[in-house]
Amino acid sequence: MIQHYIFKNNDQGMTALELILVLIVITILAAMALPSFIVQTSPGVKLLEGKIYVNSINRGQEAYFFEKKKFSASVEELGLGIATQTDKYNYSIKLAKDSAYHYGIARTETFKSYIGGVFILPDAKDLNTKIVTTTGIITISPNPILEKPEIKTISILCVKDQPGNFIPSQPSFKNGIATCGAGTTQVKR
């Protein structure tokens, strides 16, 4: 078959089969490139970057805490593959005694900043401790196999009410309720 193409008479042009094969290859290449192109150019996806990344950092921090029994001080250490700076946001982590805060600060005036918080829940003193959150009730039951109850976490994701590169207020965890700070609103997941 290769000899056919090498010694082919150039005056004949392409056969229908060759034309179909070329069209199939072009279609496959276009289908592979299209999703990437849409993500790069779609304004809706760009608006969601901060929400998606800060929520991912929240989840990564919870998994890290579950495994290491401590919070990570850096985005890189979580191993999520999230850059600390993109063209839209700067991402960072700030630790406190029993919590970790995750910032997605907008780099322009057109996007809203995000903040996430992961809080260590208080130890369960009895068999079933109920914690009320804005997203529902969490029941903590001690692990009967362990001598002490498992340490659990709860997270919250908040968005700054106004667009701009302002640092949002930290969320808080009081009386079993995680709430967003002043000037921010909880993001429904």
PDB file of C-alpha atoms in Angstrom:
ATOM      1  CA  MET A   1       0.000   0.000   0.000  1.00  0.00           C
ATOM      2  CA  ILE A   2       2.884   2.382   0.781  1.00  0.00           C
ATOM      3  CA  GLN A   3       4.288   1.746  -2.695  1.00  0.00           C
ATOM      4  CA  HIS A   4       0.964   2.934  -4.115  1.00  0.00           C
ATOM      5  CA  TYR A   5       1.474   6.377  -2.521  1.00  0.00           C
ATOM      6  CA  ILE A   6       5.168   6.598  -3.467  1.00  0.00           C
ATOM      7  CA  PHE A   7       4.656   5.754  -7.134  1.00  0.00           C
ATOM      8  CA  LYS A   8       1.227   7.381  -7.481  1.00  0.00           C
ATOM      9  CA  ASN A   9       0.614   9.539 -10.506  1.00  0.00           C
ATOM     10  CA  ASN A  10       0.224  13.118  -9.194  1.00  0.00           C
ATOM     11  CA  ASP A  11      -2.285  14.037 -11.894  1.00  0.00           C
ATOM     12  CA  GLN A  12      -5.030  11.865 -10.381  1.00  0.00           C
ATOM     13  CA  GLY A  13      -5.732  13.865  -7.160  1.00  0.00           C
ATOM     14  CA  MET A  14      -7.128  12.348  -3.957  1.00  0.00           C
ATOM     15  CA  THR A  15      -9.416   9.351  -3.877  1.00  0.00           C
ATOM     16  CA  ALA A  16     -12.682   9.458  -1.950  1.00  0.00           C
ATOM     17  CA  LEU A  17     -11.206   7.130   0.701  1.00  0.00           C
ATOM     18  CA  GLU A  18      -8.202   9.412   1.227  1.00  0.00           C
ATOM     19  CA  LEU A  19     -10.467  12.432   1.512  1.00  0.00           C
ATOM     20  CA  ILE A  20     -12.650  10.683   4.097  1.00  0.00           C
ATOM     21  CA  LEU A  21      -9.577   9.662   6.133  1.00  0.00           C
ATOM     22  CA  VAL A  22      -8.293  13.245   6.162  1.00  0.00           C
ATOM     23  CA  LEU A  23     -11.700  14.541   7.282  1.00  0.00           C
ATOM     24  CA  ILE A  24     -11.871  11.928  10.068  1.00  0.00           C
ATOM     25  CA  VAL A  25      -8.410  12.924  11.362  1.00  0.00           C
ATOM     26  CA  ILE A  26      -9.321  16.631  11.291  1.00  0.00           C
ATOM     27  CA  THR A  27     -12.610  15.928  13.107  1.00  0.00           C
ATOM     28  CA  ILE A  28     -10.851  13.926  15.838  1.00  0.00           C
ATOM     29  CA  LEU A  29      -8.235  16.653  16.354  1.00  0.00           C
ATOM     30  CA  ALA A  30     -10.931  19.343  16.517  1.00  0.00           C
ATOM     31  CA  ALA A  31     -12.958  17.305  19.016  1.00  0.00           C
ATOM     32  CA  MET A  32      -9.911  16.968  21.265  1.00  0.00           C
ATOM     33  CA  ALA A  33      -9.053  20.675  21.116  1.00  0.00           C
ATOM     34  CA  LEU A  34     -12.582  22.106  21.443  1.00  0.00           C
ATOM     35  CA  PRO A  35     -13.143  21.540  25.206  1.00  0.00           C
ATOM     36  CA  SER A  36      -9.824  23.180  26.031  1.00  0.00           C
ATOM     37  CA  PHE A  37     -10.657  26.117  23.767  1.00  0.00           C
ATOM     38  CA  ILE A  38     -14.092  26.540  25.350  1.00  0.00           C
ATOM     39  CA  VAL A  39     -12.636  26.571  28.884  1.00  0.00           C
ATOM     40  CA  GLN A  40     -10.036  29.166  27.865  1.00  0.00           C
ATOM     41  CA  THR A  41     -12.545  31.516  26.244  1.00  0.00           C
ATOM     42  CA  SER A  42     -15.762  31.056  28.229  1.00  0.00           C
ATOM     43  CA  PRO A  43     -16.368  33.959  30.645  1.00  0.00           C
ATOM     44  CA  GLY A  44     -18.606  31.784  32.848  1.00  0.00           C
ATOM     45  CA  VAL A  45     -15.775  29.352  33.547  1.00  0.00           C
ATOM     46  CA  LYS A  46     -13.396  32.213  34.306  1.00  0.00           C
ATOM     47  CA  LEU A  47     -15.842  33.555  36.892  1.00  0.00           C
ATOM     48  CA  LEU A  48     -15.907  30.165  38.618  1.00  0.00           C
ATOM     49  CA  GLU A  49     -12.139  29.760  38.954  1.00  0.00           C
ATOM     50  CA  GLY A  50     -11.891  31.341  42.404  1.00  0.00           C
ATOM     51  CA  LYS A  51     -14.861  29.379  43.733  1.00  0.00           C
ATOM     52  CA  ILE A  52     -13.580  26.065  42.348  1.00  0.00           C
ATOM     53  CA  TYR A  53      -9.982  26.564  43.507  1.00  0.00           C
ATOM     54  CA  VAL A  54     -10.774  27.775  47.045  1.00  0.00           C
ATOM     55  CA  ASN A  55     -13.323  24.977  47.456  1.00  0.00           C
ATOM     56  CA  SER A  56     -10.668  22.489  46.266  1.00  0.00           C
ATOM     57  CA  ILE A  57      -8.179  23.922  48.759  1.00  0.00           C
ATOM     58  CA  ASN A  58     -10.814  23.504  51.510  1.00  0.00           C
ATOM     59  CA  ARG A  59     -11.306  19.846  50.556  1.00  0.00           C
ATOM     60  CA  GLY A  60      -7.570  19.271  50.214  1.00  0.00           C
ATOM     61  CA  GLN A  61      -6.979  20.792  53.645  1.00  0.00           C
ATOM     62  CA  GLU A  62      -9.614  18.500  55.194  1.00  0.00           C
ATOM     63  CA  ALA A  63      -7.975  15.441  53.609  1.00  0.00           C
ATOM     64  CA  TYR A  64      -4.526  16.641  54.704  1.00  0.00           C
ATOM     65  CA  PHE A  65      -5.772  17.131  58.268  1.00  0.00           C
ATOM     66  CA  PHE A  66      -7.409  13.697  58.297  1.00  0.00           C
ATOM     67  CA  GLU A  67      -4.124  12.100  57.257  1.00  0.00           C
ATOM     68  CA  LYS A  68      -1.549  14.203  59.164  1.00  0.00           C
ATOM     69  CA  LYS A  69      -3.631  15.519  62.115  1.00  0.00           C
ATOM     70  CA  LYS A  70      -2.469  19.064  61.321  1.00  0.00           C
ATOM     71  CA  PHE A  71      -3.202  21.762  58.752  1.00  0.00           C
ATOM     72  CA  SER A  72      -0.945  22.575  55.823  1.00  0.00           C
ATOM     73  CA  ALA A  73       0.565  26.050  55.665  1.00  0.00           C
ATOM     74  CA  SER A  74       0.967  26.058  51.871  1.00  0.00           C
ATOM     75  CA  VAL A  75      -1.163  25.389  48.810  1.00  0.00           C
ATOM     76  CA  GLU A  76       1.682  23.398  47.208  1.00  0.00           C
ATOM     77  CA  GLU A  77       1.944  21.043  50.198  1.00  0.00           C
ATOM     78  CA  LEU A  78      -1.677  19.977  49.684  1.00  0.00           C
ATOM     79  CA  GLY A  79      -0.655  18.427  46.351  1.00  0.00           C
ATOM     80  CA  LEU A  80      -3.674  19.656  44.404  1.00  0.00           C
ATOM     81  CA  GLY A  81      -1.773  21.063  41.442  1.00  0.00           C
ATOM     82  CA  ILE A  82      -3.238  24.524  42.021  1.00  0.00           C
ATOM     83  CA  ALA A  83      -0.923  27.422  41.220  1.00  0.00           C
ATOM     84  CA  THR A  84      -0.705  30.102  43.906  1.00  0.00           C
ATOM     85  CA  GLN A  85      -1.117  32.758  41.228  1.00  0.00           C
ATOM     86  CA  THR A  86      -3.169  32.773  38.030  1.00  0.00           C
ATOM     87  CA  ASP A  87      -4.117  35.636  35.760  1.00  0.00           C
ATOM     88  CA  LYS A  88      -7.361  36.031  37.765  1.00  0.00           C
ATOM     89  CA  TYR A  89      -6.489  35.198  41.412  1.00  0.00           C
ATOM     90  CA  ASN A  90      -3.776  34.902  44.066  1.00  0.00           C
ATOM     91  CA  TYR A  91      -4.219  31.889  46.367  1.00  0.00           C
ATOM     92  CA  SER A  92      -2.847  31.569  49.893  1.00  0.00           C
ATOM     93  CA  ILE A  93      -3.372  29.909  53.271  1.00  0.00           C
ATOM     94  CA  LYS A  94      -3.360  31.418  56.765  1.00  0.00           C
ATOM     95  CA  LEU A  95      -3.362  29.151  59.825  1.00  0.00           C
ATOM     96  CA  ALA A  96      -4.913  29.807  63.226  1.00  0.00           C
ATOM     97  CA  LYS A  97      -5.036  27.626  66.352  1.00  0.00           C
ATOM     98  CA  ASP A  98      -7.985  25.408  65.372  1.00  0.00           C
ATOM     99  CA  SER A  99      -8.632  26.549  61.805  1.00  0.00           C
ATOM    100  CA  ALA A 100      -7.157  27.209  58.377  1.00  0.00           C
ATOM    101  CA  TYR A 101      -8.264  29.999  56.050  1.00  0.00           C
ATOM    102  CA  HIS A 102      -7.887  29.788  52.275  1.00  0.00           C
ATOM    103  CA  TYR A 103      -7.842  32.953  50.227  1.00  0.00           C
ATOM    104  CA  GLY A 104      -8.620  33.465  46.558  1.00  0.00           C
ATOM    105  CA  ILE A 105      -7.972  37.189  46.132  1.00  0.00           C
ATOM    106  CA  ALA A 106      -9.110  38.629  42.802  1.00  0.00           C
ATOM    107  CA  ARG A 107      -6.348  40.318  40.833  1.00  0.00           C
ATOM    108  CA  THR A 108      -8.715  42.677  39.016  1.00  0.00           C
ATOM    109  CA  GLU A 109     -11.723  44.797  39.897  1.00  0.00           C
ATOM    110  CA  THR A 110     -14.036  42.616  37.784  1.00  0.00           C
ATOM    111  CA  PHE A 111     -13.911  39.434  39.903  1.00  0.00           C
ATOM    112  CA  LYS A 112     -15.049  38.717  43.452  1.00  0.00           C
ATOM    113  CA  SER A 113     -12.628  37.372  46.065  1.00  0.00           C
ATOM    114  CA  TYR A 114     -13.270  34.115  47.931  1.00  0.00           C
ATOM    115  CA  ILE A 115     -12.342  32.796  51.348  1.00  0.00           C
ATOM    116  CA  GLY A 116     -12.668  29.292  52.685  1.00  0.00           C
ATOM    117  CA  GLY A 117     -12.351  28.100  56.238  1.00  0.00           C
ATOM    118  CA  VAL A 118     -11.734  24.667  57.708  1.00  0.00           C
ATOM    119  CA  PHE A 119     -12.421  24.335  61.443  1.00  0.00           C
ATOM    120  CA  ILE A 120     -11.588  21.562  63.882  1.00  0.00           C
ATOM    121  CA  LEU A 121     -14.784  20.449  65.556  1.00  0.00           C
ATOM    122  CA  PRO A 122     -14.783  20.205  69.351  1.00  0.00           C
ATOM    123  CA  ASP A 123     -14.220  16.755  70.880  1.00  0.00           C
ATOM    124  CA  ALA A 124     -17.328  14.647  71.224  1.00  0.00           C
ATOM    125  CA  LYS A 125     -17.978  14.290  74.961  1.00  0.00           C
ATOM    126  CA  ASP A 126     -20.901  11.932  74.675  1.00  0.00           C
ATOM    127  CA  LEU A 127     -21.936   9.303  72.145  1.00  0.00           C
ATOM    128  CA  ASN A 128     -23.718  11.679  69.789  1.00  0.00           C
ATOM    129  CA  THR A 129     -22.824  15.362  69.689  1.00  0.00           C
ATOM    130  CA  LYS A 130     -24.864  17.441  67.262  1.00  0.00           C
ATOM    131  CA  ILE A 131     -23.281  20.413  65.502  1.00  0.00           C
ATOM    132  CA  VAL A 132     -25.653  22.782  63.703  1.00  0.00           C
ATOM    133  CA  THR A 133     -24.291  24.457  60.571  1.00  0.00           C
ATOM    134  CA  THR A 134     -25.875  26.666  57.973  1.00  0.00           C
ATOM    135  CA  THR A 135     -25.925  23.673  55.615  1.00  0.00           C
ATOM    136  CA  GLY A 136     -27.441  21.184  58.047  1.00  0.00           C
ATOM    137  CA  ILE A 137     -26.811  19.203  61.240  1.00  0.00           C
ATOM    138  CA  ILE A 138     -23.699  17.075  61.687  1.00  0.00           C
ATOM    139  CA  THR A 139     -23.753  14.263  64.223  1.00  0.00           C
ATOM    140  CA  ILE A 140     -20.377  13.283  65.642  1.00  0.00           C
ATOM    141  CA  SER A 141     -20.125   9.769  67.004  1.00  0.00           C
ATOM    142  CA  PRO A 142     -16.926   8.545  68.620  1.00  0.00           C
ATOM    143  CA  ASN A 143     -15.224   5.662  66.849  1.00  0.00           C
ATOM    144  CA  PRO A 144     -15.803   2.663  69.163  1.00  0.00           C
ATOM    145  CA  ILE A 145     -12.539   1.046  68.031  1.00  0.00           C
ATOM    146  CA  LEU A 146     -10.430   4.016  69.105  1.00  0.00           C
ATOM    147  CA  GLU A 147      -9.920   5.114  72.697  1.00  0.00           C
ATOM    148  CA  LYS A 148     -10.578   8.751  71.776  1.00  0.00           C
ATOM    149  CA  PRO A 149     -13.136  10.119  69.319  1.00  0.00           C
ATOM    150  CA  GLU A 150     -11.883  10.999  65.839  1.00  0.00           C
ATOM    151  CA  ILE A 151     -11.060  14.648  65.310  1.00  0.00           C
ATOM    152  CA  LYS A 152     -13.351  15.972  62.614  1.00  0.00           C
ATOM    153  CA  THR A 153     -13.453  19.142  60.572  1.00  0.00           C
ATOM    154  CA  ILE A 154     -16.087  21.304  58.955  1.00  0.00           C
ATOM    155  CA  SER A 155     -15.558  23.742  56.100  1.00  0.00           C
ATOM    156  CA  ILE A 156     -17.279  26.806  54.719  1.00  0.00           C
ATOM    157  CA  LEU A 157     -16.834  28.751  51.473  1.00  0.00           C
ATOM    158  CA  CYS A 158     -17.648  32.464  51.294  1.00  0.00           C
ATOM    159  CA  VAL A 159     -17.561  35.064  48.520  1.00  0.00           C
ATOM    160  CA  LYS A 160     -16.961  38.791  48.953  1.00  0.00           C
ATOM    161  CA  ASP A 161     -20.165  40.709  48.299  1.00  0.00           C
ATOM    162  CA  GLN A 162     -18.442  43.283  46.091  1.00  0.00           C
ATOM    163  CA  PRO A 163     -15.979  42.631  43.248  1.00  0.00           C
ATOM    164  CA  GLY A 164     -12.397  43.796  43.623  1.00  0.00           C
ATOM    165  CA  ASN A 165      -9.081  42.696  45.032  1.00  0.00           C
ATOM    166  CA  PHE A 166     -10.102  43.124  48.665  1.00  0.00           C
ATOM    167  CA  ILE A 167      -9.252  40.592  51.363  1.00  0.00           C
ATOM    168  CA  PRO A 168     -12.525  39.090  52.595  1.00  0.00           C
ATOM    169  CA  SER A 169     -13.343  38.829  56.304  1.00  0.00           C
ATOM    170  CA  GLN A 170     -12.567  35.466  57.856  1.00  0.00           C
ATOM    171  CA  PRO A 171     -15.433  33.095  58.545  1.00  0.00           C
ATOM    172  CA  SER A 172     -15.953  31.993  62.140  1.00  0.00           C
ATOM    173  CA  PHE A 173     -17.035  28.903  64.032  1.00  0.00           C
ATOM    174  CA  LYS A 174     -18.997  29.633  67.203  1.00  0.00           C
ATOM    175  CA  ASN A 175     -21.548  27.605  69.137  1.00  0.00           C
ATOM    176  CA  GLY A 176     -21.352  24.823  66.565  1.00  0.00           C
ATOM    177  CA  ILE A 177     -22.127  27.093  63.618  1.00  0.00           C
ATOM    178  CA  ALA A 178     -19.767  28.058  60.789  1.00  0.00           C
ATOM    179  CA  THR A 179     -20.641  31.517  59.425  1.00  0.00           C
ATOM    180  CA  CYS A 180     -19.156  33.856  56.862  1.00  0.00           C
ATOM    181  CA  GLY A 181     -17.478  37.080  57.949  1.00  0.00           C
ATOM    182  CA  ALA A 182     -18.792  40.605  57.445  1.00  0.00           C
ATOM    183  CA  GLY A 183     -19.236  41.604  53.807  1.00  0.00           C
ATOM    184  CA  THR A 184     -19.234  38.017  52.556  1.00  0.00           C
ATOM    185  CA  THR A 185     -21.912  35.466  51.697  1.00  0.00           C
ATOM    186  CA  GLN A 186     -21.816  31.692  51.973  1.00  0.00           C
ATOM    187  CA  VAL A 187     -21.471  29.911  48.655  1.00  0.00           C
ATOM    188  CA  LYS A 188     -23.794  26.968  48.143  1.00  0.00           C
ATOM    189  CA  ARG A 189     -21.858  24.033  46.762  1.00  0.00           C
TER     190      ARG A 189
END
